[in-house]
């Protein structure tokens, strides 16, 4: 029974204990990514504040807050590959087979899209999300593209055998990544209405990861890495989402690519827009002086 408790602790320590931090982070930092930008705000955004000396430390930046928890999940998963770590993937598999030798379920498949169904149902009942339908759809499509390129790219490169020996596409868990991506989107869009939307979504996502291990489809390391990738895909979509209706496009753009069979990301910078904004900033500062 102690080993069983250890399994659930390994699955839920990172998810459960940080759930409030996750939702606070997304409600705060991700919501900031979507704040409407007007002319005065744009000037303030790209210049140092007159009243605030110096720059903010890196750990208060949007990028750091959006990536720290996914990075922890991925790092923990990688540290438990095979027989590595304090409680390795081999340890988890051995305990699961001892306590649940004949466990089988297919509920992990429909649970993948449960957070999206919840988001759609909320909108049907006129519970408005942070973004309108068009921008929410764009965010989902962008996050799904990042997820697909990352997950299937790593599967192809890692060549990790599944615990049941079915194939060599174990790392990372695509089901878990998809579930956490959808949960992160839902939490970002509806957290301002109630924290229970996020709690329910992340509970479902954690259950998907647990079921993938109980079904002997994935290692513990696959599940944690998949959870991190799913959340990171969502956060990157929000971080790069600036080109919206009625708003100025961002100077920096990040988009997924797939060239000659190799997945990756394209980074672009609009230098003309940067120079125009910089010129406007100088004019604004001159007026202040």
Short mmCIF file of N, CA, C and O in Angstrom, two decimals, residues 15-140:
data_model
loop_
_atom_site.label_atom_id
_atom_site.label_comp_id
_atom_site.label_asym_id
_atom_site.label_seq_id
_atom_site.Cartn_x
_atom_site.Cartn_y
_atom_site.Cartn_z
N UNK A 15 1.70 18.43 -9.84
CA UNK A 15 0.44 18.95 -10.34
C UNK A 15 -0.40 19.54 -9.22
O UNK A 15 -0.86 20.67 -9.30
N UNK A 16 -0.60 18.78 -8.17
CA UNK A 16 -1.51 19.19 -7.12
C UNK A 16 -1.00 20.34 -6.29
O UNK A 16 -1.69 21.31 -6.07
N UNK A 17 0.26 20.22 -5.81
CA UNK A 17 0.79 21.25 -4.94
C UNK A 17 1.00 22.57 -5.63
O UNK A 17 1.06 23.61 -5.00
N UNK A 18 1.16 22.54 -6.95
CA UNK A 18 1.38 23.79 -7.69
C UNK A 18 0.15 24.25 -8.44
O UNK A 18 0.23 25.18 -9.23
N UNK A 19 -1.00 23.63 -8.20
CA UNK A 19 -2.19 23.98 -8.98
C UNK A 19 -2.61 25.43 -8.75
O UNK A 19 -2.97 26.13 -9.69
N UNK A 20 -2.54 25.87 -7.48
CA UNK A 20 -2.90 27.26 -7.22
C UNK A 20 -1.93 28.21 -7.89
O UNK A 20 -2.30 29.24 -8.42
N UNK A 21 -0.62 27.84 -7.86
CA UNK A 21 0.38 28.68 -8.52
C UNK A 21 0.19 28.68 -10.01
O UNK A 21 0.35 29.70 -10.68
N UNK A 22 -0.20 27.52 -10.56
CA UNK A 22 -0.47 27.43 -11.99
C UNK A 22 -1.58 28.40 -12.39
O UNK A 22 -1.44 29.16 -13.34
N UNK A 23 -2.67 28.32 -11.65
CA UNK A 23 -3.82 29.12 -12.02
C UNK A 23 -3.57 30.60 -11.75
O UNK A 23 -4.00 31.45 -12.51
N UNK A 24 -2.85 30.90 -10.68
CA UNK A 24 -2.52 32.30 -10.42
C UNK A 24 -1.61 32.83 -11.50
O UNK A 24 -1.76 33.96 -11.97
N UNK A 25 -0.65 31.99 -11.92
CA UNK A 25 0.28 32.40 -12.97
C UNK A 25 -0.44 32.69 -14.26
O UNK A 25 -0.23 33.70 -14.92
N UNK A 26 -1.34 31.78 -14.66
CA UNK A 26 -2.01 31.95 -15.94
C UNK A 26 -3.01 33.09 -15.89
O UNK A 26 -3.17 33.84 -16.83
N UNK A 27 -3.69 33.22 -14.75
CA UNK A 27 -4.66 34.31 -14.64
C UNK A 27 -3.96 35.66 -14.64
O UNK A 27 -4.50 36.63 -15.13
N UNK A 28 -2.73 35.69 -14.10
CA UNK A 28 -2.01 36.95 -14.02
C UNK A 28 -1.16 37.18 -15.25
O UNK A 28 -1.42 38.06 -16.06
N UNK A 29 -0.16 36.29 -15.45
CA UNK A 29 0.79 36.54 -16.53
C UNK A 29 0.18 36.35 -17.91
O UNK A 29 0.40 37.18 -18.79
N UNK A 30 -0.60 35.31 -18.11
CA UNK A 30 -1.16 35.09 -19.43
C UNK A 30 -2.23 36.12 -19.75
O UNK A 30 -2.41 36.51 -20.90
N UNK A 31 -2.94 36.55 -18.73
CA UNK A 31 -3.94 37.58 -18.96
C UNK A 31 -3.27 38.88 -19.38
O UNK A 31 -3.80 39.64 -20.19
N UNK A 32 -2.06 39.10 -18.86
CA UNK A 32 -1.35 40.30 -19.24
C UNK A 32 -0.94 40.27 -20.69
O UNK A 32 -0.77 41.29 -21.33
N UNK A 33 -0.72 39.07 -21.22
CA UNK A 33 -0.33 38.97 -22.62
C UNK A 33 -1.44 39.48 -23.53
O UNK A 33 -1.22 39.83 -24.68
N UNK A 34 -2.67 39.48 -23.00
CA UNK A 34 -3.82 39.77 -23.85
C UNK A 34 -4.42 41.15 -23.58
O UNK A 34 -5.47 41.48 -24.10
N UNK A 35 -3.81 41.93 -22.73
CA UNK A 35 -4.36 43.23 -22.40
C UNK A 35 -4.38 44.14 -23.61
O UNK A 35 -3.38 44.24 -24.31
N UNK A 36 -5.50 44.77 -23.93
CA UNK A 36 -5.54 45.65 -25.09
C UNK A 36 -4.48 46.73 -25.01
O UNK A 36 -4.23 47.30 -23.97
N UNK A 37 -3.86 47.00 -26.17
CA UNK A 37 -2.77 47.97 -26.24
C UNK A 37 -3.26 49.21 -26.96
O UNK A 37 -3.63 49.15 -28.12
N UNK A 38 -3.30 50.33 -26.25
CA UNK A 38 -3.65 51.59 -26.87
C UNK A 38 -2.37 52.39 -27.06
O UNK A 38 -1.31 52.00 -26.62
N UNK A 39 -2.49 53.55 -27.70
CA UNK A 39 -1.29 54.29 -28.07
C UNK A 39 -0.43 54.61 -26.86
O UNK A 39 0.76 54.39 -26.85
N UNK A 40 -1.03 55.14 -25.79
CA UNK A 40 -0.25 55.53 -24.63
C UNK A 40 0.39 54.32 -23.97
O UNK A 40 1.53 54.35 -23.54
N UNK A 41 -0.39 53.22 -23.89
CA UNK A 41 0.15 52.00 -23.29
C UNK A 41 1.29 51.44 -24.10
O UNK A 41 2.24 50.87 -23.57
N UNK A 42 1.20 51.55 -25.42
CA UNK A 42 2.27 51.03 -26.28
C UNK A 42 3.57 51.76 -26.01
O UNK A 42 4.64 51.16 -25.95
N UNK A 43 3.49 53.09 -25.83
CA UNK A 43 4.69 53.85 -25.54
C UNK A 43 5.29 53.42 -24.22
O UNK A 43 6.50 53.25 -24.10
N UNK A 44 4.45 53.23 -23.23
CA UNK A 44 4.95 52.84 -21.92
C UNK A 44 5.53 51.45 -21.93
O UNK A 44 6.44 51.13 -21.19
N UNK A 45 4.99 50.59 -22.80
CA UNK A 45 5.41 49.20 -22.83
C UNK A 45 6.83 49.05 -23.33
O UNK A 45 7.57 48.17 -22.91
N UNK A 46 7.23 49.92 -24.27
CA UNK A 46 8.53 49.76 -24.90
C UNK A 46 9.56 50.80 -24.42
O UNK A 46 10.52 51.11 -25.10
N UNK A 47 9.33 51.35 -23.23
CA UNK A 47 10.31 52.26 -22.66
C UNK A 47 10.35 52.04 -21.16
O UNK A 47 9.43 51.49 -20.58
N UNK A 48 11.45 52.43 -20.55
CA UNK A 48 11.56 52.33 -19.10
C UNK A 48 10.63 53.35 -18.46
O UNK A 48 10.52 54.50 -18.90
N UNK A 49 9.98 52.96 -17.40
CA UNK A 49 9.08 53.86 -16.71
C UNK A 49 9.86 55.01 -16.09
O UNK A 49 10.95 54.84 -15.57
N UNK A 50 9.25 56.21 -16.13
CA UNK A 50 9.92 57.38 -15.56
C UNK A 50 10.01 57.25 -14.05
O UNK A 50 10.96 57.69 -13.43
N UNK A 51 8.98 56.60 -13.45
CA UNK A 51 8.93 56.51 -12.00
C UNK A 51 9.55 55.24 -11.46
O UNK A 51 9.74 55.10 -10.27
N UNK A 52 9.84 54.26 -12.34
CA UNK A 52 10.39 52.99 -11.89
C UNK A 52 11.85 52.89 -12.30
O UNK A 52 12.14 52.72 -13.49
N UNK A 53 12.79 52.99 -11.38
CA UNK A 53 14.21 52.92 -11.73
C UNK A 53 14.63 51.49 -12.05
O UNK A 53 14.24 50.56 -11.35
N UNK A 54 15.44 51.35 -13.08
CA UNK A 54 15.97 50.04 -13.42
C UNK A 54 14.96 49.12 -14.06
O UNK A 54 13.78 49.45 -14.20
N UNK A 55 15.44 47.93 -14.42
CA UNK A 55 14.57 46.93 -15.03
C UNK A 55 14.15 45.89 -14.01
O UNK A 55 14.81 45.67 -13.00
N UNK A 56 13.04 45.23 -14.32
CA UNK A 56 12.56 44.17 -13.44
C UNK A 56 13.50 42.98 -13.49
O UNK A 56 14.07 42.69 -14.54
N UNK A 57 13.67 42.26 -12.38
CA UNK A 57 14.49 41.05 -12.42
C UNK A 57 13.88 40.01 -13.34
O UNK A 57 12.67 40.00 -13.57
N UNK A 58 14.74 39.12 -13.86
CA UNK A 58 14.29 38.17 -14.88
C UNK A 58 13.18 37.27 -14.37
O UNK A 58 12.31 36.86 -15.14
N UNK A 59 13.18 36.94 -13.05
CA UNK A 59 12.16 36.02 -12.55
C UNK A 59 10.78 36.65 -12.45
O UNK A 59 9.81 35.96 -12.15
N UNK A 60 10.68 37.96 -12.74
CA UNK A 60 9.37 38.60 -12.78
C UNK A 60 8.90 38.83 -14.21
O UNK A 60 7.83 39.39 -14.43
N UNK A 61 9.70 38.41 -15.18
CA UNK A 61 9.33 38.60 -16.58
C UNK A 61 8.22 37.65 -16.98
O UNK A 61 8.02 36.60 -16.36
N UNK A 62 7.50 38.03 -18.02
CA UNK A 62 6.40 37.20 -18.50
C UNK A 62 6.90 35.84 -18.99
O UNK A 62 6.28 34.81 -18.72
N UNK A 63 8.02 35.85 -19.71
CA UNK A 63 8.54 34.60 -20.26
C UNK A 63 8.93 33.63 -19.15
O UNK A 63 8.65 32.43 -19.24
N UNK A 64 9.55 34.15 -18.10
CA UNK A 64 9.97 33.27 -17.00
C UNK A 64 8.76 32.67 -16.30
O UNK A 64 8.71 31.47 -16.04
N UNK A 65 7.77 33.51 -16.00
CA UNK A 65 6.58 33.01 -15.30
C UNK A 65 5.78 32.03 -16.15
O UNK A 65 5.12 31.14 -15.63
N UNK A 66 5.85 32.19 -17.46
CA UNK A 66 5.10 31.30 -18.35
C UNK A 66 5.80 29.97 -18.58
O UNK A 66 5.16 28.99 -18.97
N UNK A 67 7.10 29.90 -18.32
CA UNK A 67 7.86 28.69 -18.65
C UNK A 67 8.40 27.94 -17.44
O UNK A 67 8.81 26.79 -17.57
N UNK A 68 8.40 28.55 -16.26
CA UNK A 68 9.06 27.93 -15.11
C UNK A 68 8.41 26.60 -14.71
O UNK A 68 9.09 25.59 -14.50
N UNK A 69 7.08 26.55 -14.59
CA UNK A 69 6.42 25.32 -14.15
C UNK A 69 6.50 24.23 -15.22
O UNK A 69 6.82 23.07 -14.90
N UNK A 70 6.23 24.52 -16.51
CA UNK A 70 6.45 23.48 -17.53
C UNK A 70 7.88 22.97 -17.54
O UNK A 70 8.13 21.77 -17.72
N UNK A 71 8.85 23.85 -17.31
CA UNK A 71 10.25 23.44 -17.28
C UNK A 71 10.51 22.48 -16.13
O UNK A 71 11.24 21.49 -16.28
N UNK A 72 9.93 22.76 -14.97
CA UNK A 72 10.10 21.87 -13.81
C UNK A 72 9.52 20.49 -14.10
O UNK A 72 10.13 19.46 -13.78
N UNK A 73 8.33 20.46 -14.70
CA UNK A 73 7.70 19.18 -15.02
C UNK A 73 8.54 18.38 -16.00
O UNK A 73 8.76 17.17 -15.83
N UNK A 74 9.03 19.04 -17.05
CA UNK A 74 9.85 18.36 -18.05
C UNK A 74 11.15 17.87 -17.44
O UNK A 74 11.58 16.74 -17.68
N UNK A 75 11.78 18.71 -16.62
CA UNK A 75 13.04 18.34 -16.00
C UNK A 75 12.86 17.14 -15.06
O UNK A 75 13.69 16.21 -15.06
N UNK A 76 11.77 17.14 -14.30
CA UNK A 76 11.53 16.00 -13.41
C UNK A 76 11.30 14.73 -14.21
O UNK A 76 11.83 13.66 -13.88
N UNK A 77 10.52 14.83 -15.28
CA UNK A 77 10.27 13.65 -16.11
C UNK A 77 11.55 13.10 -16.69
O UNK A 77 11.78 11.87 -16.67
N UNK A 78 12.40 13.97 -17.22
CA UNK A 78 13.66 13.52 -17.81
C UNK A 78 14.57 12.87 -16.76
O UNK A 78 15.34 11.96 -17.08
N UNK A 79 14.47 13.35 -15.52
CA UNK A 79 15.34 12.80 -14.47
C UNK A 79 14.93 11.40 -14.02
O UNK A 79 15.68 10.73 -13.32
N UNK A 80 13.71 10.96 -14.42
CA UNK A 80 13.23 9.63 -14.00
C UNK A 80 13.21 8.62 -15.14
O UNK A 80 12.60 7.56 -15.01
N UNK A 81 13.85 8.94 -16.27
CA UNK A 81 13.86 8.01 -17.41
C UNK A 81 14.51 6.69 -17.00
O UNK A 81 15.54 6.67 -16.33
N UNK A 82 13.86 5.61 -17.39
CA UNK A 82 14.34 4.25 -17.10
C UNK A 82 14.54 4.06 -15.60
O UNK A 82 13.60 4.21 -14.83
N UNK A 83 15.76 3.76 -15.14
CA UNK A 83 15.97 3.50 -13.72
C UNK A 83 16.65 4.67 -13.01
O UNK A 83 17.29 4.50 -11.97
N UNK A 84 16.51 5.87 -13.56
CA UNK A 84 17.13 7.05 -12.96
C UNK A 84 16.19 7.73 -11.98
O UNK A 84 14.98 7.58 -12.05
N UNK A 85 16.77 8.49 -11.06
CA UNK A 85 15.98 9.26 -10.12
C UNK A 85 15.68 8.52 -8.84
O UNK A 85 15.89 7.31 -8.71
N UNK A 86 15.16 9.29 -7.86
CA UNK A 86 14.81 8.70 -6.56
C UNK A 86 13.69 7.68 -6.72
O UNK A 86 13.72 6.60 -6.11
N UNK A 87 12.69 8.02 -7.51
CA UNK A 87 11.60 7.10 -7.81
C UNK A 87 11.49 7.02 -9.32
O UNK A 87 10.83 7.82 -9.96
N UNK A 88 12.18 6.06 -9.91
CA UNK A 88 12.35 5.99 -11.37
C UNK A 88 11.09 5.49 -12.06
O UNK A 88 10.14 5.03 -11.42
N UNK A 89 11.13 5.55 -13.39
CA UNK A 89 10.01 5.03 -14.19
C UNK A 89 9.88 3.52 -14.03
O UNK A 89 8.77 2.98 -14.06
N UNK A 90 11.00 2.84 -13.87
CA UNK A 90 10.96 1.40 -13.63
C UNK A 90 10.31 1.08 -12.29
O UNK A 90 9.55 0.12 -12.17
N UNK A 91 10.61 1.89 -11.27
CA UNK A 91 9.97 1.70 -9.96
C UNK A 91 8.46 1.88 -10.06
O UNK A 91 7.69 1.10 -9.50
N UNK A 92 8.05 2.92 -10.78
CA UNK A 92 6.62 3.19 -10.92
C UNK A 92 5.92 2.05 -11.65
O UNK A 92 4.83 1.62 -11.24
N UNK A 93 6.53 1.56 -12.72
CA UNK A 93 5.92 0.47 -13.47
C UNK A 93 5.80 -0.79 -12.61
O UNK A 93 4.77 -1.48 -12.64
N UNK A 94 6.84 -1.09 -11.85
CA UNK A 94 6.82 -2.28 -11.01
C UNK A 94 5.71 -2.20 -9.97
O UNK A 94 4.97 -3.18 -9.75
N UNK A 95 5.53 -1.04 -9.34
CA UNK A 95 4.48 -0.89 -8.33
C UNK A 95 3.09 -0.94 -8.95
O UNK A 95 2.15 -1.50 -8.36
N UNK A 96 2.94 -0.34 -10.13
CA UNK A 96 1.64 -0.38 -10.81
C UNK A 96 1.25 -1.81 -11.18
O UNK A 96 0.10 -2.24 -10.97
N UNK A 97 2.19 -2.56 -11.72
CA UNK A 97 1.88 -3.94 -12.11
C UNK A 97 1.60 -4.82 -10.90
O UNK A 97 0.84 -5.79 -10.99
N UNK A 98 2.20 -4.48 -9.76
CA UNK A 98 1.95 -5.26 -8.55
C UNK A 98 0.54 -5.02 -8.02
O UNK A 98 -0.13 -5.96 -7.58
N UNK A 99 0.09 -3.78 -8.06
CA UNK A 99 -1.20 -3.45 -7.46
C UNK A 99 -2.35 -3.42 -8.46
O UNK A 99 -3.51 -3.59 -8.08
N UNK A 100 -2.06 -3.19 -9.75
CA UNK A 100 -3.10 -3.14 -10.78
C UNK A 100 -2.67 -3.99 -11.98
O UNK A 100 -2.51 -3.47 -13.09
N UNK A 101 -2.53 -5.28 -11.79
CA UNK A 101 -1.98 -6.12 -12.87
C UNK A 101 -2.88 -6.23 -14.10
O UNK A 101 -2.39 -6.40 -15.22
N UNK A 102 -4.18 -6.14 -13.93
CA UNK A 102 -5.12 -6.33 -15.04
C UNK A 102 -5.91 -5.06 -15.35
O UNK A 102 -6.99 -5.14 -15.95
N UNK A 103 -5.38 -3.92 -15.00
CA UNK A 103 -6.12 -2.68 -15.20
C UNK A 103 -6.19 -2.35 -16.69
O UNK A 103 -5.20 -2.43 -17.41
N UNK A 104 -7.38 -1.96 -17.14
CA UNK A 104 -7.59 -1.57 -18.53
C UNK A 104 -8.77 -0.63 -18.63
O UNK A 104 -9.82 -0.86 -18.05
N UNK A 105 -8.57 0.46 -19.34
CA UNK A 105 -9.66 1.41 -19.57
C UNK A 105 -9.37 2.22 -20.82
O UNK A 105 -8.20 2.39 -21.20
N UNK A 106 -10.43 2.70 -21.45
CA UNK A 106 -10.29 3.56 -22.62
C UNK A 106 -10.81 4.97 -22.35
O UNK A 106 -10.93 5.78 -23.27
N UNK A 107 -11.06 5.25 -21.08
CA UNK A 107 -11.63 6.55 -20.74
C UNK A 107 -10.63 7.68 -20.98
O UNK A 107 -11.00 8.85 -21.11
N UNK A 108 -9.34 7.33 -21.04
CA UNK A 108 -8.33 8.37 -21.27
C UNK A 108 -8.47 9.01 -22.65
O UNK A 108 -8.01 10.14 -22.85
N UNK A 109 -9.08 8.32 -23.60
CA UNK A 109 -9.26 8.88 -24.95
C UNK A 109 -10.28 10.02 -24.98
O UNK A 109 -9.96 11.12 -25.46
N UNK A 110 -11.51 9.84 -24.48
CA UNK A 110 -12.46 10.96 -24.50
C UNK A 110 -12.09 12.09 -23.55
O UNK A 110 -12.47 13.24 -23.78
N UNK A 111 -11.33 11.77 -22.48
CA UNK A 111 -10.96 12.82 -21.53
C UNK A 111 -10.01 13.85 -22.14
O UNK A 111 -9.84 14.94 -21.60
N UNK A 112 -9.40 13.51 -23.28
CA UNK A 112 -8.46 14.42 -23.94
C UNK A 112 -9.10 15.78 -24.25
O UNK A 112 -8.48 16.83 -24.07
N UNK A 113 -10.32 15.73 -24.73
CA UNK A 113 -10.98 16.97 -25.18
C UNK A 113 -11.99 17.48 -24.17
O UNK A 113 -12.71 18.44 -24.45
N UNK A 114 -12.05 16.87 -22.99
CA UNK A 114 -13.03 17.30 -21.98
C UNK A 114 -12.90 18.77 -21.63
O UNK A 114 -13.92 19.48 -21.52
N UNK A 115 -11.67 19.32 -21.44
CA UNK A 115 -11.58 20.76 -21.15
C UNK A 115 -12.13 21.64 -22.28
O UNK A 115 -12.73 22.68 -22.02
N UNK A 116 -11.92 21.22 -23.54
CA UNK A 116 -12.48 21.98 -24.66
C UNK A 116 -14.00 21.93 -24.65
O UNK A 116 -14.67 22.92 -24.95
N UNK A 117 -14.55 20.77 -24.32
CA UNK A 117 -16.01 20.64 -24.24
C UNK A 117 -16.54 21.55 -23.13
O UNK A 117 -17.57 22.21 -23.28
N UNK A 118 -15.80 21.60 -22.02
CA UNK A 118 -16.21 22.47 -20.92
C UNK A 118 -16.16 23.93 -21.33
O UNK A 118 -17.05 24.72 -20.99
N UNK A 119 -15.15 24.31 -22.10
CA UNK A 119 -15.04 25.69 -22.58
C UNK A 119 -16.18 26.04 -23.52
O UNK A 119 -16.78 27.12 -23.44
N UNK A 120 -16.52 25.11 -24.43
CA UNK A 120 -17.62 25.33 -25.36
C UNK A 120 -18.95 25.44 -24.62
O UNK A 120 -19.78 26.31 -24.93
N UNK A 121 -19.15 24.58 -23.61
CA UNK A 121 -20.38 24.61 -22.84
C UNK A 121 -20.52 25.93 -22.08
O UNK A 121 -21.61 26.50 -22.00
N UNK A 122 -19.40 26.42 -21.54
CA UNK A 122 -19.43 27.69 -20.81
C UNK A 122 -19.86 28.83 -21.72
O UNK A 122 -20.64 29.70 -21.33
N UNK A 123 -19.34 28.83 -22.95
CA UNK A 123 -19.72 29.88 -23.89
C UNK A 123 -21.18 29.77 -24.31
O UNK A 123 -21.83 30.78 -24.56
N UNK A 124 -21.70 28.54 -24.40
CA UNK A 124 -23.11 28.35 -24.73
C UNK A 124 -24.01 28.94 -23.66
O UNK A 124 -25.11 29.41 -23.94
N UNK A 125 -23.53 28.90 -22.41
CA UNK A 125 -24.30 29.45 -21.30
C UNK A 125 -23.91 30.91 -21.02
O UNK A 125 -24.14 31.41 -19.93
N UNK A 126 -23.32 31.55 -22.04
CA UNK A 126 -22.98 32.98 -21.98
C UNK A 126 -21.99 33.31 -20.87
O UNK A 126 -22.03 34.40 -20.28
N UNK A 127 -21.11 32.37 -20.55
CA UNK A 127 -20.00 32.64 -19.63
C UNK A 127 -18.83 33.07 -20.49
O UNK A 127 -18.16 32.25 -21.12
N UNK A 128 -18.57 34.35 -20.56
CA UNK A 128 -17.61 34.89 -21.50
C UNK A 128 -16.17 34.60 -21.07
O UNK A 128 -15.82 34.77 -19.90
N UNK A 129 -15.37 34.19 -22.01
CA UNK A 129 -13.96 33.94 -21.76
C UNK A 129 -13.16 35.22 -21.95
O UNK A 129 -13.70 36.25 -22.34
N UNK A 130 -11.87 35.16 -21.69
CA UNK A 130 -11.02 36.35 -21.80
C UNK A 130 -10.94 36.86 -23.23
O UNK A 130 -10.75 38.06 -23.46
N UNK A 131 -11.04 35.96 -24.21
CA UNK A 131 -10.94 36.34 -25.62
C UNK A 131 -12.25 36.02 -26.34
O UNK A 131 -13.02 35.16 -25.90
N UNK A 132 -12.47 36.69 -27.45
CA UNK A 132 -13.64 36.37 -28.26
C UNK A 132 -13.40 35.04 -28.99
O UNK A 132 -12.32 34.46 -28.93
N UNK A 133 -14.44 34.60 -29.69
CA UNK A 133 -14.39 33.28 -30.33
C UNK A 133 -13.25 33.18 -31.33
O UNK A 133 -12.51 32.18 -31.38
N UNK A 134 -13.05 34.23 -32.14
CA UNK A 134 -12.03 34.21 -33.17
C UNK A 134 -10.64 34.08 -32.58
O UNK A 134 -9.84 33.22 -32.97
N UNK A 135 -10.33 34.93 -31.59
CA UNK A 135 -8.99 34.90 -31.02
C UNK A 135 -8.75 33.65 -30.18
O UNK A 135 -7.63 33.14 -30.15
N UNK A 136 -9.78 33.15 -29.50
CA UNK A 136 -9.63 31.89 -28.78
C UNK A 136 -9.33 30.75 -29.74
O UNK A 136 -8.48 29.89 -29.47
N UNK A 137 -10.01 30.74 -30.88
CA UNK A 137 -9.77 29.71 -31.90
C UNK A 137 -8.35 29.79 -32.44
O UNK A 137 -7.68 28.77 -32.64
N UNK A 138 -7.88 31.02 -32.69
CA UNK A 138 -6.51 31.19 -33.19
C UNK A 138 -5.50 30.70 -32.16
O UNK A 138 -4.51 30.03 -32.49
N UNK A 139 -5.74 31.02 -30.89
CA UNK A 139 -4.85 30.58 -29.82
C UNK A 139 -4.80 29.06 -29.74
O UNK A 139 -3.72 28.46 -29.59
N UNK A 140 -5.96 28.43 -29.84
CA UNK A 140 -6.01 26.96 -29.78
C UNK A 140 -5.27 26.34 -30.95
O UNK A 140 -4.49 25.40 -30.78
#
